[in-house]
XYZ file of C-alpha atoms in Angstrom:
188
model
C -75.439 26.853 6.421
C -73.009 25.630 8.947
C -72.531 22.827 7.157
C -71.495 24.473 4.353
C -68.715 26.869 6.563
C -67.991 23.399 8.366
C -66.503 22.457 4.520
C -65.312 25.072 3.417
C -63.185 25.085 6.798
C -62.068 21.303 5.912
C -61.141 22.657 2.403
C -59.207 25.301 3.900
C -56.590 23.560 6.537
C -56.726 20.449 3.672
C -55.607 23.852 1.374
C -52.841 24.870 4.353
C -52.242 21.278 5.625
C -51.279 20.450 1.642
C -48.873 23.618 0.988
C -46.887 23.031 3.901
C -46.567 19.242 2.598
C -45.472 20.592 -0.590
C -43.335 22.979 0.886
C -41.836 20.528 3.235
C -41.455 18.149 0.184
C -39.700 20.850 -1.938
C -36.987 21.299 0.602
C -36.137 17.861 0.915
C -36.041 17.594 -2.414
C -33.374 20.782 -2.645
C -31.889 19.209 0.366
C -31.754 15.776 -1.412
C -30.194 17.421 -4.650
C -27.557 19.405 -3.165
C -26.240 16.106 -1.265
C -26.362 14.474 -4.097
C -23.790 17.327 -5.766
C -21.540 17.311 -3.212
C -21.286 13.480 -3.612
C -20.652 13.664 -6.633
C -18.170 16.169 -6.260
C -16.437 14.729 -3.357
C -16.295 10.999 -5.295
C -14.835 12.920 -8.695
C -11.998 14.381 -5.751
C -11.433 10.413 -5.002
C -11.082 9.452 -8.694
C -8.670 11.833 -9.368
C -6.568 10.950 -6.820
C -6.416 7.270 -7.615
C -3.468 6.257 -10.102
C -5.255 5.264 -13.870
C -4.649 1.414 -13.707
C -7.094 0.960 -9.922
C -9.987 2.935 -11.657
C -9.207 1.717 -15.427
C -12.842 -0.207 -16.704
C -14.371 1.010 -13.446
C -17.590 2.994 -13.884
C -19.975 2.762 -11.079
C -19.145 4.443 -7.652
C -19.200 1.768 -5.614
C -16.123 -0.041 -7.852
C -14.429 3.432 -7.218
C -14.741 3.315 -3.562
C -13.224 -0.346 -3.388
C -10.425 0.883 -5.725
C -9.488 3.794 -3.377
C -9.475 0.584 -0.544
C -7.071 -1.288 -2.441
C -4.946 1.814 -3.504
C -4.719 2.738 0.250
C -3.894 -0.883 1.277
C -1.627 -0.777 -1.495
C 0.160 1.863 -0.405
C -0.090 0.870 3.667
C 2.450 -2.488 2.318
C 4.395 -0.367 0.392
C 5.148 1.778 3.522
C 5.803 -0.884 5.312
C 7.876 -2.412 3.155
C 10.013 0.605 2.524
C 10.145 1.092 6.418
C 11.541 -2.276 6.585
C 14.072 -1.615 4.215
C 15.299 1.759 4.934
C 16.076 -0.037 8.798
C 18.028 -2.517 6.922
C 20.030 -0.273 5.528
C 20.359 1.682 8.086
C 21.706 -1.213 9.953
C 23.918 -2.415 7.367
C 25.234 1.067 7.404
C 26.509 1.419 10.837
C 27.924 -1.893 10.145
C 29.875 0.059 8.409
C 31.493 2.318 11.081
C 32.616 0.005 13.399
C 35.919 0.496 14.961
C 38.863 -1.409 13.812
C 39.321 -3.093 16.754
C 36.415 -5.108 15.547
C 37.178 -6.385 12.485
C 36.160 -9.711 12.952
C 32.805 -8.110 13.200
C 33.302 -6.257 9.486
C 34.110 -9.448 8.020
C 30.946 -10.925 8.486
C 28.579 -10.859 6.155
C 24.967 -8.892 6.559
C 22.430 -10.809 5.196
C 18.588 -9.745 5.314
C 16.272 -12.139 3.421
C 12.232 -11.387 2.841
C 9.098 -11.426 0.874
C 8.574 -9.493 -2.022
C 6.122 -8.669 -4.407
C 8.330 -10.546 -7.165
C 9.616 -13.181 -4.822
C 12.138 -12.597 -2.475
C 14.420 -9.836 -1.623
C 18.129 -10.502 -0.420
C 20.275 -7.284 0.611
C 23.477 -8.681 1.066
C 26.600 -6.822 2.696
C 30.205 -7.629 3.020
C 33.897 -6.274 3.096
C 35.600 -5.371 0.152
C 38.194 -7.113 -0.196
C 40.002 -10.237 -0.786
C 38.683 -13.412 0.504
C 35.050 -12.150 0.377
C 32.147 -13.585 -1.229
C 31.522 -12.578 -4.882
C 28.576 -11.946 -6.694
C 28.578 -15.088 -8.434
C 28.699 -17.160 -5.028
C 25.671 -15.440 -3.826
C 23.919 -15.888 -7.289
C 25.045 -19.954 -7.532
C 23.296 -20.102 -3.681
C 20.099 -18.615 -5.040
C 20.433 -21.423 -7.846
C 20.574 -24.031 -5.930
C 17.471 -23.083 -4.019
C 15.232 -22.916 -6.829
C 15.183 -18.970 -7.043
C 15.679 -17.091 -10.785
C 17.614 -13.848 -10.385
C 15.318 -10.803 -11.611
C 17.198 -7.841 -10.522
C 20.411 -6.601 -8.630
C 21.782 -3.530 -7.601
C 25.267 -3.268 -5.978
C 27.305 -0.506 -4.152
C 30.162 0.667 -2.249
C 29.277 2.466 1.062
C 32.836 3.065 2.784
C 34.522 -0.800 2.600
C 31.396 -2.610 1.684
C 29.796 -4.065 -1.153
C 26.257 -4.188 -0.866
C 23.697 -6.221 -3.297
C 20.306 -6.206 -3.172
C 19.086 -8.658 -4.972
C 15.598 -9.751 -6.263
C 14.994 -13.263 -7.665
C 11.793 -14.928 -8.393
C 10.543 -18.469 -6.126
C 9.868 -21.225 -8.379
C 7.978 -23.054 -5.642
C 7.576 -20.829 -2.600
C 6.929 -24.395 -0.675
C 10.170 -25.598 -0.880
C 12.316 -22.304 0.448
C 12.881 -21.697 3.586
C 14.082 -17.954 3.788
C 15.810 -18.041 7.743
C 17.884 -21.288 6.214
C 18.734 -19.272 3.178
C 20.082 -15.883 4.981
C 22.113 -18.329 7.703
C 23.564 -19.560 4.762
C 24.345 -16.711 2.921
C 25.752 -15.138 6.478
C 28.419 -18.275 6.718
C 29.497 -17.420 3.241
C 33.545 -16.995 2.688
């Protein structure tokens, strides 16, 4: 007799022991599922942040992820590179609004040469008037050292002309960009 009551007490806390393991195993599974959701929701909030042409072709999540990367680096240089420029502007500006007892200091040309993504960017700045560089002098410089104009935009801001210019590097090796703005600073 007691070793039948000795089983039927096994049988029983096996009974309990095993519902509390499936109990225990069903909220980890609901656990497990709702994480899943809200990674899925929270990846889907990535995506549609991300322009088309960094997630174009990409299906699995971990491509997505490295596209956001490269999207944020992306737009890290872009900052950086608009920083850079609105500070040369800014500096070409107050060039600009320098007294007249300086004008020696107004004829000289501003010259900022850098990196680009096409090649190299020159913003160029000088008086306007007589005397000055033109356009064409600046372009037949770029010529001679191997760069192919792309793009240029000019304006007037007070009495200056100001180009920026974007031209291509046929071999990056050969151009040295410090030699190239002294140059186009000494420019008459």
């Amino acid at each position: 007799m007691d070793d039948c009551r000795e089983k039927r007490r096994r049988c029983t806390k096996l009974r309990v022991s095993t519902d509390n393991n499936d109990m225990e195993k069903m909220m980890h599974r609901e656990i497990e599922r709702q994480r899943r959701q809200e990674m899925a929701s929270l990846y889907a909030s990535l995506r549609s942040l991300l322009p088309l042409n960094f997630i174009q072709g990409k299906r699995s999540t971990s491509d997505q992820v490295g596209e956001a990367v490269n999207y944020i680096r992306y737009l890290e240089r872009k900052i950086k590179e608009l920083s850079l420029r609105r500070d040369e502007l800014m500096l070409l500006s107050r060039g600009t609004l320098l007294d007249d007892s300086k004008n020696e200091m107004e004829a000289i040309n501003h010259v900022v040469v850098r990196q680009c993504l096409v090649g190299v960017e020159i913003v160029f700045s000088s008086r306007c008037c007589r005397g000055q560089p033109q356009l064409s002098s600046v372009l037949q410089v770029l010529s001679e050292n191997g760069l192919c104009l792309r793009n240029t935009i000019s304006s007037i801001v007070d009495d200056r002309l100001i180009y920026t210019i974007q031209a291509e590097v046929k071999d990056s090796t050969l151009i040295d960009l410090s030699e190239l703005e002294e140059r186009l600073t000494r420019m008459k």
